[in-house]
Amino acid sequence: MANQNGGELNPFKIAQKQLDKAAAVLGLDPAIHAFLREPLRELHVTLPVKMDDGSTKIFKGFRVQYNDARGPTKGGIRFHSQETIDTVRALAAWMTWKCAVVDIPLGGGKGGVVCNPKEMSPGELERLSRAYIRQVGRILGLEKDVPAPDVYTTPQIMAWMADEYAFLKGHNEFGVITGKPLELGGSQGRGDATARGGMITIREAAKVLGIDTQGATMAIQGFGNAGQYAATLGIELLGLKIVAVSDSKGGIYNPDGLDPDDVIKHKRETGSVINYPGAKPVSNEEILELPVDILAPSALENQITARNADRIRPKIVSELANGPTTLEGDDAFYKNGVYVLPDFLCNAGGVTVSYFEMVQNAYDYYWDLPTVHERLDIKMTTAYHAVHETAQRFEIDMRTAAYVIAVDRVATAVRLRGWV
Ligand code: NAD
């Protein structure tokens, strides 16, 4: 798919071109480069699900195992009406680079089902979740591929999936799915891990850039798991002022600051952040262009493109969403001096604590919350500084720097295993 300005909006093509940029910096072996441009394997499934009205509906699902050179593939499952195989491929590629940049011993995968969960009852969602695992379960496993939540999938959905997998295997194997409820082998700290990791990268970037985060303003596009915790933790950990948030129905803006807990309550009661009292309405396009210090795209791909990137001028863009910025968007940010915390670095806190969850499940021994927070902080801080220093050394943008580190690690594993 190409956009009106001739730019590319197919997330997988974008992911491949991002890799190409890093390959050029690294002088990557052409065969390894060609190998890393494609997923290792993928499964397409067709899922019949009994609906509440007695009819049977047929859903399409996917699981992509992009690369497992460094360990079992890992990546969330997304339930979305616009899901495509190329989106899942891109997300699986980004998971590969994400696990490598924070240096956890996992590869990259991703899953998706084309469905609209907002129009489905809990019973229908449960039957869909179980149907997905009945088909995809054959390629999952502790040593093979470990899913987790993503957009519109929840700890409850992970619990149904883990339960269905237990029936397939004939015994409990909780580590095969992460993001589970605590009572079923979930980890302390997984709920807010993505946003917490993002806040740690903002904290470190602010130190490097000489920005005082106390009172610095932040706008958040997307107010789900990542966006809501970014709002509350942004205040708690960094003293930020949250001035705007949005969800799929639209956004709200108050330059004097919003109370995130109260906005969360309003969203819970009404289904959206819109019509929140004491704030001006803004669209999902306008929220990106507000005069703020930090912009946190926390919804979906392709929000910052050739069309609007020149007008988006925060000091820092912290990409909690995967793939919010196209190649043209990146070029504009680099030209305009906008500092980008690229997605697979900024939002790596989620998979890092998912990895901690796998470790705890394997040992059947559970850590307390301070331990999880401390270990997450070390991983994110180390990864951030490695990326920043690489960007400085090669005089490249932060995304390409993150790729240089991640691709080098995966390429080394591929070479050592003798694959190429
Ligand atoms: P979620 O389902 O909890 O929330 C998604 C939010 O985005 C909802 O508030 C929804 O209303 C909003 N939204 C949907 N379409 C929108 C649009 N067009 N404009 C504005 N808002 C829109 O999902 P999440 O887990 O918070 O994931 C959000 C992003 O973060 C995704 O890109 C996801 O891949 C990424 N991510 C999530 C995790 C995680 O652990 N949950 C980890 C890494 C990356």
Tab-separated table of C-alpha atoms and ligand atoms in Angstrom, residues 78-80 91 94-95 98 110 118 148-154 190-195 220-228 246-251 267 271-273 283-285 287 297-301 303 319-324 343 346-351 354, ligand 1:
chain	number	residue	atom	x	y	z
A	78	ARG	CA	-3.273	-8.851	18.311
A	79	PHE	CA	-7.037	-8.974	17.769
A	80	HIS	CA	-7.880	-6.260	15.228
A	91	LEU	CA	5.602	-6.812	14.181
A	94	TRP	CA	10.424	-5.740	15.208
A	95	MET	CA	10.144	-8.314	18.038
A	98	LYS	CA	13.537	-5.725	20.250
A	110	LYS	CA	3.888	-12.274	16.428
A	118	LYS	CA	-15.350	-4.586	20.568
A	148	ALA	CA	1.790	-12.533	24.957
A	149	PRO	CA	-0.889	-9.803	24.853
A	150	ASP	CA	-0.932	-6.970	22.324
A	151	VAL	CA	-3.619	-4.615	21.008
A	152	TYR	CA	-7.105	-5.666	22.232
A	153	THR	CA	-5.870	-8.847	23.947
A	154	THR	CA	-5.848	-9.024	27.744
A	190	ARG	CA	4.041	-7.108	33.754
A	191	GLY	CA	0.935	-4.887	33.565
A	192	ASP	CA	2.759	-1.567	33.395
A	193	ALA	CA	6.100	-2.895	32.094
A	194	THR	CA	5.858	-1.476	28.577
A	195	ALA	CA	5.154	2.055	29.785
A	220	ILE	CA	-0.221	10.520	24.398
A	221	GLN	CA	-1.946	9.132	21.305
A	222	GLY	CA	-3.663	5.851	22.278
A	223	PHE	CA	-5.004	5.341	25.798
A	224	GLY	CA	-4.880	1.577	26.363
A	225	ASN	CA	-2.386	-0.503	28.309
A	226	ALA	CA	0.699	1.378	27.096
A	227	GLY	CA	-0.862	4.862	27.003
A	228	GLN	CA	-2.672	4.806	30.354
A	246	SER	CA	-6.660	10.134	22.786
A	247	ASP	CA	-8.231	6.819	21.864
A	248	SER	CA	-9.827	5.419	18.708
A	249	LYS	CA	-12.825	7.780	19.105
A	250	GLY	CA	-10.797	11.026	19.469
A	251	GLY	CA	-8.756	13.038	21.965
A	267	LYS	CA	-13.079	6.094	29.876
A	271	GLY	CA	-16.053	3.837	26.721
A	272	SER	CA	-13.804	6.701	25.592
A	273	VAL	CA	-11.740	9.691	26.730
A	283	SER	CA	-8.543	14.801	16.748
A	284	ASN	CA	-6.046	11.963	16.516
A	285	GLU	CA	-4.178	13.967	13.846
A	287	ILE	CA	-2.853	15.527	19.056
A	297	PRO	CA	2.504	7.620	20.071
A	298	SER	CA	0.897	4.655	21.868
A	299	ALA	CA	-1.713	3.356	19.418
A	300	LEU	CA	-0.963	1.874	16.006
A	301	GLU	CA	1.389	2.032	12.993
A	303	GLN	CA	0.663	7.778	12.389
A	319	GLU	CA	7.364	5.426	20.546
A	320	LEU	CA	5.412	3.140	22.849
A	321	ALA	CA	3.454	1.898	19.826
A	322	ASN	CA	5.096	-0.342	17.273
A	323	GLY	CA	5.774	1.264	13.909
A	324	PRO	CA	4.131	4.682	14.432
A	343	ASP	CA	9.705	1.681	19.160
A	346	CYS	CA	11.212	2.393	23.901
A	347	ASN	CA	8.534	-0.295	24.298
A	348	ALA	CA	10.890	-3.213	25.078
A	349	GLY	CA	9.929	-3.170	28.772
A	350	GLY	CA	6.906	-5.373	27.993
A	351	VAL	CA	8.866	-8.222	26.472
A	354	SER	CA	7.520	-11.237	29.791
B	1	NAD	P1	-4.549	-1.638	23.928
B	1	NAD	O1	-5.478	-2.495	23.177
B	1	NAD	O2	-4.478	-1.781	25.409
B	1	NAD	O3	-4.846	-0.098	23.614
B	1	NAD	C1	-4.866	0.433	22.330
B	1	NAD	C2	-5.354	1.870	22.447
B	1	NAD	O4	-5.196	2.525	21.187
B	1	NAD	C3	-6.835	1.980	22.813
B	1	NAD	O5	-7.000	3.045	23.728
B	1	NAD	C4	-7.494	2.355	21.485
B	1	NAD	O6	-8.687	3.096	21.653
B	1	NAD	C5	-6.405	3.199	20.875
B	1	NAD	N1	-6.522	3.317	19.424
B	1	NAD	C6	-6.843	2.374	18.526
B	1	NAD	N2	-6.837	2.908	17.280
B	1	NAD	C7	-6.487	4.212	17.430
B	1	NAD	C8	-6.298	5.280	16.538
B	1	NAD	N3	-6.475	5.117	15.223
B	1	NAD	N4	-5.927	6.481	17.046
B	1	NAD	C9	-5.742	6.651	18.375
B	1	NAD	N5	-5.903	5.671	19.267
B	1	NAD	C10	-6.276	4.473	18.796
B	1	NAD	O7	-3.105	-1.872	23.263
B	1	NAD	P2	-1.672	-1.639	23.896
B	1	NAD	O8	-1.196	-2.917	24.446
B	1	NAD	O9	-1.667	-0.405	24.714
B	1	NAD	O10	-0.814	-1.388	22.565
B	1	NAD	C11	-0.660	-0.105	21.986
B	1	NAD	C12	0.614	-0.094	21.156
B	1	NAD	O11	1.698	-0.476	21.984
B	1	NAD	C13	0.599	-1.095	19.986
B	1	NAD	O12	1.350	-0.561	18.905
B	1	NAD	C14	1.332	-2.281	20.568
B	1	NAD	O13	1.875	-3.115	19.566
B	1	NAD	C15	2.364	-1.575	21.387
B	1	NAD	N6	2.975	-2.400	22.424
B	1	NAD	C16	2.247	-2.936	23.445
B	1	NAD	C17	2.884	-3.714	24.389
B	1	NAD	C18	2.161	-4.292	25.565
B	1	NAD	O14	2.821	-4.892	26.420
B	1	NAD	N7	0.865	-4.127	25.706
B	1	NAD	C19	4.258	-3.955	24.295
B	1	NAD	C20	4.981	-3.370	23.269
B	1	NAD	C21	4.324	-2.605	22.334
